[in-house]
Amino acid sequence: MSTKFQAVRGTKDILPADASQFQYLEAVALSLFSRFGFEEIRTPTFESLELFQRAMGSTTDVVQKEMYVFEDRGERKLALRPEGTAGVVRAFIEHHLSQTHPFCKLFYIGPMFRAERPQAGRYREFWQIGAEYFGNAAPTADAEVLVMLRTLYQVLGIKDAKLKINSLGCSTCRPTYTKALIDFLNSQRSELDEDCQKRVDTNPLRALDCKVDGPRLEAKAPDIARFWDAECKDHFETVKALLTSAGVVYERSSRLVRGLDYYSRTVFELSSSVLGAQNALAAGGRYDRLVKEMGGPDIPALGFALGVERTLQALAAVRPQAPEVEGPVFVAAMGDQPAAEAFKLLTLLRLSPELAKAGVRVEGGFFEKKLGAQLGMADRLKSKLCIILGEDEVKNGKVTLKNLGAGSQESILNAELIPRLLNRS
Ligand code: AMP
C-alpha cells in the first residue's frame, strides 16, 4: 500500500504562481532597501537554543511555547529560528561588523518557524523580510526605517496599511511604569482571563497585548507616556516630527508593547484591514541594549520584520487580476533529422540575447510526439507562434512559422526568424 504524503500541518508549498509573487515582492524590497543603504545578510535557519532564549527573553510566548527545539547528534540543543533578529545580531557580533562599518544596515529574506496554531495567515513555517540598522541611536534612524517600510507598502499599492507607533521608554524610566502597570493590573486581577493573569506575573507589559482583555485595559491602564524621562520623550517627539515632515501618517497607540523583551523606545506595527484576524503585516522597534546583552559592543540598533505571506495576501486583495502573460514561442518538429535540428534551434533561440531582452520565452522538445499533439501543447501554453521543422524545411534552410491565433502559416528563411519573433508576428 502506498503512503499518501502531504505537507506537514502549518507548512505549505509555494507553487510557481505563488513563487512569482514572492519574487516580485523580494525584488521590490531589494531595490528599495538598497536605495536606503541596506545590504543583504543570510544567516542559518537553526541556531543554538540559548541564542533565542537570551535574545528574545525566556518569558515570551515564542520562546516558551512556539519554538521547534531539537537535539542534534552531538547532543547540542538547537532551535529552528522563530525570527531573524537574534541570528543577525549574533552574526553582527561574531564577525565584528562594528569594527569595519561606522554603522551597519542589513536586511534578510527567509523562512521562520513557530509552532503556533495554524489558521488563515498564520503558519508554522512562514517567510519574513526584515531589516536591522546598527549604530545609530538618533531618532532619524527610527524615522528612516519607518519611511522605508511605509514606502514599500506604497510602492506595492497596499494603501490601507496603517502604522501604529509607541515608545516603551528605556531602562531608566520603564521600571517606574512597569510598577504602576503591575499595581493597576493587580487591582483588576479578578476580571482578567487566565492567560492574562499569568502575564501579570511573568511579563506584565504583555497583558496589554492580550487579545481578550487588552482593548478594555487600554482605556484604564496608566499610559506609559506619563512615565517617559525627558530623553525618551524628546526622542519620541522627534521621531513623530520627522515622520510628519516625510508625509508618513501614523497613530500613537499606548497599547502597542510588542511581544519580545528586547525592545526599548520606539516600537511600531503596520496592519491592514483587508486581512482577517491576523491583520499584522509588519512589526519592529528599537533594541538599544540587545547587542551588548548578547556579548557584543554597546551599540544601539533597531529593525523590523514583515510577513511575506500576509503582505502577498494584502497585495492580492488590491490587485486581484494578474495580467495574462503571453505564452512561449513553441518549437515543433516532424521526423528524426528535423528533431535534431529543432533541438539546436530551440537552444539557439533560448540563448539569443535579443529575444531574452525582449522577454520572449521559447519552449519545445516534445519532438517524438505527433505534430498535432505538439500543437495541442502549444495551445495549452497560450503560445501565439509555433515554429515547425520538417524534412523540407531542413533541406531548404527554412522554417514554417505558424500563427496559432490567426491559423495562418508561412515559410521563412532561418535568418529571418529572430527579427520575426521580435515582431511577434
Ligand atoms: P513578529 O516577528 O512576531 O513581530 O512578526 C512580524 C510579522 O511576521 C508579522 O507582522 C506577520 O506579518 C508575520 N508573522 C508572524 N508570525 C507569523 C505566522 N505564524 N505566520 C505567518 N506570518 C507571521
GROMACS .gro file of C-alpha atoms and ligand atoms in nm:
model
  448
    1MET     CA    1   0.000   0.000   0.000
    2SER     CA    2   0.142   0.338  -0.092
    3THR     CA    3   0.155   0.618   0.163
    4LYS     CA    4  -0.002   0.950   0.067
    5PHE     CA    5   0.241   1.218   0.174
    6GLN     CA    6   0.118   1.569   0.244
    7ALA     CA    7   0.287   1.890   0.352
    8VAL     CA    8   0.312   1.893   0.732
    9ARG     CA    9   0.036   2.086   0.916
   10GLY     CA   10   0.114   2.457   0.920
   11THR     CA   11   0.353   2.435   0.625
   12LYS     CA   12   0.275   2.489   0.257
   13ASP     CA   13   0.422   2.454  -0.088
   14ILE     CA   14   0.495   2.772  -0.275
   15LEU     CA   15   0.384   2.670  -0.624
   16PRO     CA   16   0.515   2.855  -0.932
   17ALA     CA   17   0.225   3.105  -0.944
   18ASP     CA   18   0.289   3.198  -0.579
   19ALA     CA   19   0.666   3.186  -0.620
   20SER     CA   20   0.645   3.457  -0.885
   21GLN     CA   21   0.460   3.674  -0.632
   22PHE     CA   22   0.735   3.605  -0.376
   23GLN     CA   23   0.995   3.703  -0.636
   24TYR     CA   24   0.806   4.023  -0.716
   25LEU     CA   25   0.790   4.127  -0.350
   26GLU     CA   26   1.154   4.034  -0.294
   27ALA     CA   27   1.262   4.236  -0.600
   28VAL     CA   28   1.066   4.544  -0.490
   29ALA     CA   29   1.210   4.517  -0.136
   30LEU     CA   30   1.564   4.459  -0.263
   31SER     CA   31   1.554   4.760  -0.491
   32LEU     CA   32   1.401   4.989  -0.227
   33PHE     CA   33   1.613   4.871   0.066
   34SER     CA   34   1.936   4.910  -0.133
   35ARG     CA   35   1.842   5.269  -0.210
   36PHE     CA   36   1.825   5.319   0.168
   37GLY     CA   37   2.173   5.165   0.204
   38PHE     CA   38   2.073   4.820   0.332
   39GLU     CA   39   2.273   4.511   0.225
   40GLU     CA   40   2.160   4.152   0.235
   41ILE     CA   41   2.271   3.905   0.501
   42ARG     CA   42   2.187   3.533   0.505
   43THR     CA   43   2.212   3.356   0.837
   44PRO     CA   44   2.146   2.988   0.922
   45THR     CA   45   1.790   2.863   0.972
   46PHE     CA   46   1.888   2.700   1.300
   47GLU     CA   47   2.096   2.832   1.586
   48SER     CA   48   2.168   2.736   1.944
   49LEU     CA   49   1.855   2.734   2.158
   50GLU     CA   50   2.026   2.959   2.409
   51LEU     CA   51   2.069   3.233   2.149
   52PHE     CA   52   1.693   3.274   2.116
   53GLN     CA   53   1.634   3.241   2.490
   54ARG     CA   54   1.885   3.517   2.559
   55ALA     CA   55   1.779   3.746   2.276
   56MET     CA   56   1.404   3.716   2.297
   57GLY     CA   57   1.366   3.663   2.672
   58SER     CA   58   1.258   3.339   2.830
   59THR     CA   59   0.913   3.471   2.928
   60THR     CA   60   0.791   3.540   2.576
   61ASP     CA   61   0.530   3.316   2.416
   62VAL     CA   62   0.759   3.244   2.123
   63VAL     CA   63   1.038   3.109   2.343
   64GLN     CA   64   0.811   2.933   2.593
   65LYS     CA   65   0.566   2.764   2.360
   66GLU     CA   66   0.638   2.816   1.994
   67MET     CA   67   0.992   2.711   1.916
   68TYR     CA   68   1.094   2.400   1.730
   69VAL     CA   69   1.365   2.275   1.961
   70PHE     CA   70   1.578   1.968   1.893
   71GLU     CA   71   1.899   1.800   1.990
   72ASP     CA   72   2.147   1.710   1.717
   73ARG     CA   73   2.365   1.401   1.714
   74GLY     CA   74   2.628   1.582   1.917
   75GLU     CA   75   2.361   1.648   2.185
   76ARG     CA   76   2.369   2.020   2.114
   77LYS     CA   77   2.042   2.198   2.198
   78LEU     CA   78   1.930   2.378   1.886
   79ALA     CA   79   1.620   2.557   1.760
   80LEU     CA   80   1.479   2.645   1.419
   81ARG     CA   81   1.481   3.023   1.407
   82PRO     CA   82   1.145   3.174   1.505
   83GLU     CA   83   1.257   3.520   1.391
   84GLY     CA   84   1.552   3.684   1.220
   85THR     CA   85   1.691   3.945   1.458
   86ALA     CA   86   1.870   3.710   1.702
   87GLY     CA   87   2.075   3.546   1.423
   88VAL     CA   88   2.158   3.877   1.258
   89VAL     CA   89   2.273   4.023   1.591
   90ARG     CA   90   2.484   3.712   1.654
   91ALA     CA   91   2.644   3.745   1.309
   92PHE     CA   92   2.699   4.119   1.361
   93ILE     CA   93   2.889   4.045   1.682
   94GLU     CA   94   3.067   3.731   1.562
   95HIS     CA   95   3.210   3.900   1.251
   96HIS     CA   96   3.297   4.226   1.431
   97LEU     CA   97   3.096   4.422   1.176
   98SER     CA   98   3.103   4.728   1.401
   99GLN     CA   99   3.479   4.749   1.356
  100THR     CA  100   3.466   4.760   0.978
  101HIS     CA  101   3.150   4.967   0.939
  102PRO     CA  102   3.078   5.307   1.103
  103PHE     CA  103   2.716   5.191   1.102
  104CYS     CA  104   2.565   4.878   0.957
  105LYS     CA  105   2.239   4.832   0.767
  106LEU     CA  106   2.137   4.475   0.691
  107PHE     CA  107   1.830   4.306   0.552
  108TYR     CA  108   1.729   3.942   0.521
  109ILE     CA  109   1.471   3.728   0.348
  110GLY     CA  110   1.398   3.380   0.475
  111PRO     CA  111   1.170   3.125   0.637
  112MET     CA  112   1.092   3.137   1.010
  113PHE     CA  113   0.941   2.859   1.222
  114ARG     CA  114   0.689   2.883   1.504
  115ALA     CA  115   0.474   2.606   1.645
  116GLU     CA  116   0.161   2.823   1.658
  117ARG     CA  117  -0.193   2.705   1.598
  118PRO     CA  118  -0.229   2.726   1.221
  119GLN     CA  119  -0.508   2.941   1.080
  120ALA     CA  120  -0.559   3.180   0.788
  121GLY     CA  121  -0.247   3.398   0.768
  122ARG     CA  122  -0.071   3.204   1.043
  123TYR     CA  123   0.165   2.923   0.956
  124ARG     CA  124   0.429   2.715   1.126
  125GLU     CA  125   0.677   2.790   0.853
  126PHE     CA  126   0.640   3.138   0.708
  127TRP     CA  127   0.862   3.391   0.536
  128GLN     CA  128   0.982   3.722   0.663
  129ILE     CA  129   1.169   4.009   0.506
  130GLY     CA  130   1.344   4.208   0.775
  131ALA     CA  131   1.588   4.494   0.815
  132GLU     CA  132   1.824   4.582   1.101
  133TYR     CA  133   2.009   4.912   1.144
  134PHE     CA  134   2.305   4.906   1.385
  135GLY     CA  135   2.493   5.204   1.521
  136ASN     CA  136   2.252   5.498   1.516
  137ALA     CA  137   2.069   5.593   1.836
  138ALA     CA  138   1.925   5.910   1.686
  139PRO     CA  139   1.553   5.944   1.605
  140THR     CA  140   1.649   5.994   1.240
  141ALA     CA  141   1.730   5.622   1.223
  142ASP     CA  142   1.383   5.532   1.354
  143ALA     CA  143   1.223   5.768   1.104
  144GLU     CA  144   1.440   5.639   0.819
  145VAL     CA  145   1.343   5.278   0.881
  146LEU     CA  146   0.975   5.370   0.910
  147VAL     CA  147   0.982   5.577   0.592
  148MET     CA  148   1.140   5.280   0.414
  149LEU     CA  149   0.879   5.034   0.542
  150ARG     CA  150   0.591   5.270   0.463
  151THR     CA  151   0.727   5.333   0.113
  152LEU     CA  152   0.747   4.961   0.044
  153TYR     CA  153   0.373   4.922   0.104
  154GLN     CA  154   0.302   5.231  -0.104
  155VAL     CA  155   0.506   5.100  -0.395
  156LEU     CA  156   0.315   4.774  -0.367
  157GLY     CA  157  -0.011   4.967  -0.377
  158ILE     CA  158  -0.127   4.849  -0.033
  159LYS     CA  159  -0.260   5.190   0.054
  160ASP     CA  160  -0.466   5.099   0.359
  161ALA     CA  161  -0.163   4.982   0.563
  162LYS     CA  162  -0.200   5.154   0.898
  163LEU     CA  163   0.105   5.247   1.104
  164LYS     CA  164   0.086   5.248   1.482
  165ILE     CA  165   0.377   5.365   1.694
  166ASN     CA  166   0.463   5.391   2.061
  167SER     CA  167   0.765   5.430   2.284
  168LEU     CA  168   0.847   5.179   2.556
  169GLY     CA  169   1.086   5.418   2.732
  170CYS     CA  170   1.428   5.296   2.842
  171SER     CA  171   1.583   5.105   3.131
  172THR     CA  172   1.574   5.424   3.341
  173CYS     CA  173   1.209   5.516   3.306
  174ARG     CA  174   1.040   5.187   3.215
  175PRO     CA  175   1.069   5.023   3.562
  176THR     CA  176   0.856   5.300   3.721
  177TYR     CA  177   0.594   5.247   3.453
  178THR     CA  178   0.607   4.867   3.490
  179LYS     CA  179   0.549   4.902   3.864
  180ALA     CA  180   0.249   5.131   3.811
  181LEU     CA  181   0.116   4.888   3.550
  182ILE     CA  182   0.154   4.587   3.783
  183ASP     CA  183  -0.032   4.776   4.059
  184PHE     CA  184  -0.309   4.855   3.816
  185LEU     CA  185  -0.326   4.501   3.676
  186ASN     CA  186  -0.337   4.354   4.027
  187SER     CA  187  -0.631   4.580   4.105
  188GLN     CA  188  -0.810   4.427   3.803
  189ARG     CA  189  -0.688   4.071   3.859
  190SER     CA  190  -1.023   3.909   3.925
  191GLU     CA  191  -1.156   4.037   3.592
  192LEU     CA  192  -0.866   3.911   3.382
  193ASP     CA  193  -0.870   3.588   3.186
  194GLU     CA  194  -0.634   3.310   3.292
  195ASP     CA  195  -0.367   3.380   3.030
  196CYS     CA  196  -0.363   3.748   3.113
  197GLN     CA  197  -0.329   3.676   3.487
  198LYS     CA  198  -0.019   3.472   3.410
  199ARG     CA  199   0.123   3.758   3.206
  200VAL     CA  200   0.087   3.995   3.503
  201ASP     CA  201   0.340   3.779   3.688
  202THR     CA  202   0.573   3.690   3.402
  203ASN     CA  203   0.566   3.976   3.154
  204PRO     CA  204   0.317   4.247   3.266
  205LEU     CA  205   0.354   4.465   2.956
  206ARG     CA  206   0.220   4.177   2.754
  207ALA     CA  207  -0.114   4.191   2.939
  208LEU     CA  208  -0.190   4.496   2.725
  209ASP     CA  209  -0.117   4.284   2.421
  210CYS     CA  210  -0.379   4.029   2.530
  211LYS     CA  211  -0.646   3.979   2.263
  212VAL     CA  212  -0.921   3.930   2.523
  213ASP     CA  213  -0.853   4.192   2.789
  214GLY     CA  214  -0.613   4.429   2.612
  215PRO     CA  215  -0.862   4.667   2.449
  216ARG     CA  216  -1.059   4.707   2.775
  217LEU     CA  217  -0.745   4.760   2.983
  218GLU     CA  218  -0.604   5.018   2.745
  219ALA     CA  219  -0.855   5.285   2.841
  220LYS     CA  220  -0.794   5.247   3.214
  221ALA     CA  221  -0.429   5.139   3.238
  222PRO     CA  222  -0.163   5.401   3.314
  223ASP     CA  223  -0.026   5.545   2.990
  224ILE     CA  224   0.348   5.492   2.951
  225ALA     CA  225   0.372   5.845   2.808
  226ARG     CA  226   0.336   5.982   3.161
  227PHE     CA  227   0.649   5.790   3.266
  228TRP     CA  228   0.895   5.867   2.986
  229ASP     CA  229   1.201   6.052   3.106
  230ALA     CA  230   1.297   6.374   2.928
  231GLU     CA  231   1.529   6.198   2.683
  232CYS     CA  232   1.281   5.930   2.585
  233LYS     CA  233   1.008   6.189   2.544
  234ASP     CA  234   1.234   6.403   2.326
  235HIS     CA  235   1.338   6.103   2.120
  236PHE     CA  236   0.979   6.002   2.053
  237GLU     CA  237   0.864   6.358   1.977
  238THR     CA  238   1.146   6.393   1.722
  239VAL     CA  239   1.059   6.059   1.557
  240LYS     CA  240   0.700   6.178   1.523
  241ALA     CA  241   0.805   6.518   1.384
  242LEU     CA  242   1.037   6.354   1.130
  243LEU     CA  243   0.762   6.116   1.019
  244THR     CA  244   0.521   6.404   0.973
  245SER     CA  245   0.777   6.600   0.774
  246ALA     CA  246   0.825   6.295   0.549
  247GLY     CA  247   0.449   6.268   0.497
  248VAL     CA  248   0.415   5.941   0.690
  249VAL     CA  249   0.075   5.910   0.853
  250TYR     CA  250   0.078   5.728   1.188
  251GLU     CA  251  -0.124   5.685   1.502
  252ARG     CA  252   0.016   5.658   1.852
  253SER     CA  253  -0.112   5.356   2.043
  254SER     CA  254  -0.043   5.328   2.416
  255ARG     CA  255  -0.137   4.959   2.391
  256LEU     CA  256   0.137   4.875   2.146
  257VAL     CA  257   0.400   4.697   2.353
  258ARG     CA  258   0.532   4.422   2.121
  259GLY     CA  259   0.574   4.063   2.225
  260LEU     CA  260   0.950   4.044   2.257
  261ASP     CA  261   1.157   4.151   2.556
  262TYR     CA  262   1.435   4.322   2.370
  263TYR     CA  263   1.258   4.639   2.261
  264SER     CA  264   1.320   4.984   2.408
  265ARG     CA  265   1.192   5.325   2.300
  266THR     CA  266   1.026   5.319   1.956
  267VAL     CA  267   0.805   5.023   1.869
  268PHE     CA  268   0.571   5.000   1.571
  269GLU     CA  269   0.329   4.783   1.385
  270LEU     CA  270   0.178   4.801   1.039
  271SER     CA  271  -0.161   4.639   0.983
  272SER     CA  272  -0.409   4.604   0.702
  273SER     CA  273  -0.787   4.596   0.718
  274VAL     CA  274  -0.805   4.361   0.419
  275LEU     CA  275  -0.655   4.078   0.625
  276GLY     CA  276  -0.867   3.878   0.866
  277ALA     CA  277  -0.797   3.825   1.235
  278GLN     CA  278  -0.423   3.805   1.171
  279ASN     CA  279  -0.400   4.159   1.039
  280ALA     CA  280  -0.038   4.249   1.126
  281LEU     CA  281   0.174   4.299   0.815
  282ALA     CA  282   0.497   4.405   0.981
  283ALA     CA  283   0.635   4.497   1.318
  284GLY     CA  284   0.952   4.613   1.483
  285GLY     CA  285   1.125   4.863   1.702
  286ARG     CA  286   1.442   4.980   1.870
  287TYR     CA  287   1.657   4.741   2.072
  288ASP     CA  288   1.942   4.952   2.205
  289ARG     CA  289   2.064   4.711   2.475
  290LEU     CA  290   2.044   4.383   2.289
  291VAL     CA  291   2.383   4.381   2.113
  292LYS     CA  292   2.560   4.440   2.445
  293GLU     CA  293   2.344   4.186   2.628
  294MET     CA  294   2.437   3.929   2.364
  295GLY     CA  295   2.806   3.983   2.440
  296GLY     CA  296   2.880   4.248   2.177
  297PRO     CA  297   2.981   4.612   2.193
  298ASP     CA  298   2.746   4.876   2.331
  299ILE     CA  299   2.579   4.959   2.001
  300PRO     CA  300   2.221   5.078   1.955
  301ALA     CA  301   2.004   4.915   1.691
  302LEU     CA  302   1.655   4.891   1.552
  303GLY     CA  303   1.472   4.688   1.294
  304PHE     CA  304   1.154   4.532   1.165
  305ALA     CA  305   1.023   4.217   1.004
  306LEU     CA  306   0.734   4.189   0.764
  307GLY     CA  307   0.530   3.879   0.695
  308VAL     CA  308   0.568   3.782   0.328
  309GLU     CA  309   0.251   3.566   0.306
  310ARG     CA  310   0.035   3.831   0.470
  311THR     CA  311   0.181   4.106   0.255
  312LEU     CA  312   0.107   3.899  -0.056
  313GLN     CA  313  -0.245   3.835   0.071
  314ALA     CA  314  -0.298   4.209   0.108
  315LEU     CA  315  -0.146   4.260  -0.236
  316ALA     CA  316  -0.385   4.007  -0.391
  317ALA     CA  317  -0.676   4.196  -0.237
  318VAL     CA  318  -0.577   4.522  -0.402
  319ARG     CA  319  -0.458   4.367  -0.729
  320PRO     CA  320  -0.686   4.067  -0.788
  321GLN     CA  321  -0.637   4.043  -1.168
  322ALA     CA  322  -0.289   3.934  -1.271
  323PRO     CA  323  -0.227   4.040  -1.630
  324GLU     CA  324  -0.231   3.746  -1.871
  325VAL     CA  325   0.123   3.653  -1.969
  326GLU     CA  326   0.185   3.572  -2.337
  327GLY     CA  327   0.286   3.209  -2.380
  328PRO     CA  328   0.625   3.100  -2.513
  329VAL     CA  329   0.716   3.062  -2.878
  330PHE     CA  330   0.680   2.686  -2.938
  331VAL     CA  331   0.923   2.477  -3.142
  332ALA     CA  332   0.782   2.160  -3.301
  333ALA     CA  333   0.939   1.901  -3.534
  334MET     CA  334   0.842   1.607  -3.754
  335GLY     CA  335   1.094   1.327  -3.806
  336ASP     CA  336   1.433   1.230  -3.665
  337GLN     CA  337   1.665   1.463  -3.850
  338PRO     CA  338   1.433   1.765  -3.813
  339ALA     CA  339   1.412   1.680  -3.439
  340ALA     CA  340   1.788   1.716  -3.403
  341GLU     CA  341   1.779   2.047  -3.594
  342ALA     CA  342   1.481   2.164  -3.390
  343PHE     CA  343   1.670   2.095  -3.067
  344LYS     CA  344   1.961   2.306  -3.196
  345LEU     CA  345   1.720   2.585  -3.289
  346LEU     CA  346   1.542   2.565  -2.952
  347THR     CA  347   1.873   2.610  -2.771
  348LEU     CA  348   1.988   2.886  -3.005
  349LEU     CA  349   1.665   3.082  -2.954
  350ARG     CA  350   1.676   3.038  -2.577
  351LEU     CA  351   2.029   3.178  -2.571
  352SER     CA  352   1.956   3.467  -2.808
  353PRO     CA  353   2.033   3.793  -2.625
  354GLU     CA  354   1.784   3.986  -2.841
  355LEU     CA  355   1.496   3.752  -2.756
  356ALA     CA  356   1.596   3.749  -2.388
  357LYS     CA  357   1.595   4.128  -2.383
  358ALA     CA  358   1.250   4.136  -2.541
  359GLY     CA  359   1.126   3.884  -2.282
  360VAL     CA  360   1.043   3.619  -2.545
  361ARG     CA  361   1.043   3.270  -2.391
  362VAL     CA  362   1.090   2.960  -2.605
  363GLU     CA  363   0.950   2.612  -2.531
  364GLY     CA  364   0.954   2.276  -2.707
  365GLY     CA  365   1.142   1.948  -2.711
  366PHE     CA  366   0.847   1.708  -2.748
  367PHE     CA  367   0.961   1.604  -3.094
  368GLU     CA  368   0.875   1.235  -3.057
  369LYS     CA  369   0.506   1.326  -3.042
  370LYS     CA  370   0.280   1.368  -3.345
  371LEU     CA  371   0.266   1.725  -3.480
  372GLY     CA  372  -0.098   1.758  -3.371
  373ALA     CA  373  -0.004   1.671  -3.013
  374GLN     CA  374   0.281   1.922  -3.018
  375LEU     CA  375   0.046   2.195  -3.145
  376GLY     CA  376  -0.203   2.099  -2.875
  377MET     CA  377   0.065   2.158  -2.616
  378ALA     CA  378   0.149   2.498  -2.765
  379ASP     CA  379  -0.218   2.583  -2.740
  380ARG     CA  380  -0.235   2.489  -2.372
  381LEU     CA  381   0.070   2.705  -2.304
  382LYS     CA  382  -0.110   3.000  -2.471
  383SER     CA  383   0.162   3.024  -2.736
  384LYS     CA  384   0.088   3.263  -3.020
  385LEU     CA  385   0.363   3.143  -3.252
  386CYS     CA  386   0.485   2.795  -3.336
  387ILE     CA  387   0.798   2.712  -3.535
  388ILE     CA  388   0.768   2.384  -3.727
  389LEU     CA  389   1.059   2.191  -3.876
  390GLY     CA  390   1.012   1.903  -4.120
  391GLU     CA  391   1.233   1.733  -4.379
  392ASP     CA  392   1.163   2.000  -4.643
  393GLU     CA  393   1.235   2.290  -4.413
  394VAL     CA  394   1.569   2.141  -4.305
  395LYS     CA  395   1.666   2.078  -4.668
  396ASN     CA  396   1.586   2.439  -4.770
  397GLY     CA  397   1.731   2.617  -4.466
  398LYS     CA  398   1.382   2.739  -4.375
  399VAL     CA  399   1.123   2.702  -4.100
  400THR     CA  400   0.746   2.714  -4.103
  401LEU     CA  401   0.611   2.987  -3.876
  402LYS     CA  402   0.255   2.918  -3.771
  403ASN     CA  403   0.043   3.189  -3.615
  404LEU     CA  404  -0.176   2.991  -3.377
  405GLY     CA  405  -0.417   3.278  -3.319
  406ALA     CA  406  -0.488   3.352  -3.687
  407GLY     CA  407  -0.438   2.993  -3.803
  408SER     CA  408  -0.213   3.117  -4.087
  409GLN     CA  409   0.136   2.990  -4.165
  410GLU     CA  410   0.425   3.077  -4.391
  411SER     CA  411   0.769   2.950  -4.482
  412ILE     CA  412   1.058   3.181  -4.387
  413LEU     CA  413   1.436   3.167  -4.407
  414ASN     CA  414   1.625   3.080  -4.090
  415ALA     CA  415   1.795   3.420  -4.095
  416GLU     CA  416   1.457   3.598  -4.083
  417LEU     CA  417   1.335   3.407  -3.782
  418ILE     CA  418   1.465   3.615  -3.490
  419PRO     CA  419   1.353   3.951  -3.638
  420ARG     CA  420   1.008   3.800  -3.698
  421LEU     CA  421   0.989   3.668  -3.342
  422LEU     CA  422   1.088   4.009  -3.211
  423ASN     CA  423   0.793   4.149  -3.408
  424ARG     CA  424   0.573   3.874  -3.261
  425SER     CA  425   0.402   3.821  -3.599
  426AMP     P1  426   0.688   3.921   1.466
  426AMP     O1  427   0.825   3.866   1.439
  426AMP     O2  428   0.604   3.833   1.552
  426AMP     O3  429   0.691   4.065   1.507
  426AMP     O4  430   0.615   3.918   1.325
  426AMP     C1  431   0.643   4.005   1.219
  426AMP     C2  432   0.546   3.976   1.106
  426AMP     O5  433   0.564   3.841   1.061
  426AMP     C3  434   0.400   3.981   1.148
  426AMP     O6  435   0.352   4.112   1.141
  426AMP     C4  436   0.335   3.890   1.047
  426AMP     O7  437   0.311   3.961   0.926
  426AMP     C5  438   0.439   3.786   1.023
  426AMP     N1  439   0.414   3.664   1.103
  426AMP     C6  440   0.443   3.641   1.232
  426AMP     N2  441   0.407   3.516   1.271
  426AMP     C7  442   0.354   3.457   1.161
  426AMP     C8  443   0.300   3.327   1.133
  426AMP     N3  444   0.294   3.232   1.226
  426AMP     N4  445   0.254   3.302   1.009
  426AMP     C9  446   0.260   3.396   0.912
  426AMP     N5  447   0.311   3.520   0.932
  426AMP    C10  448   0.358   3.551   1.054
   0.00000   0.00000   0.00000
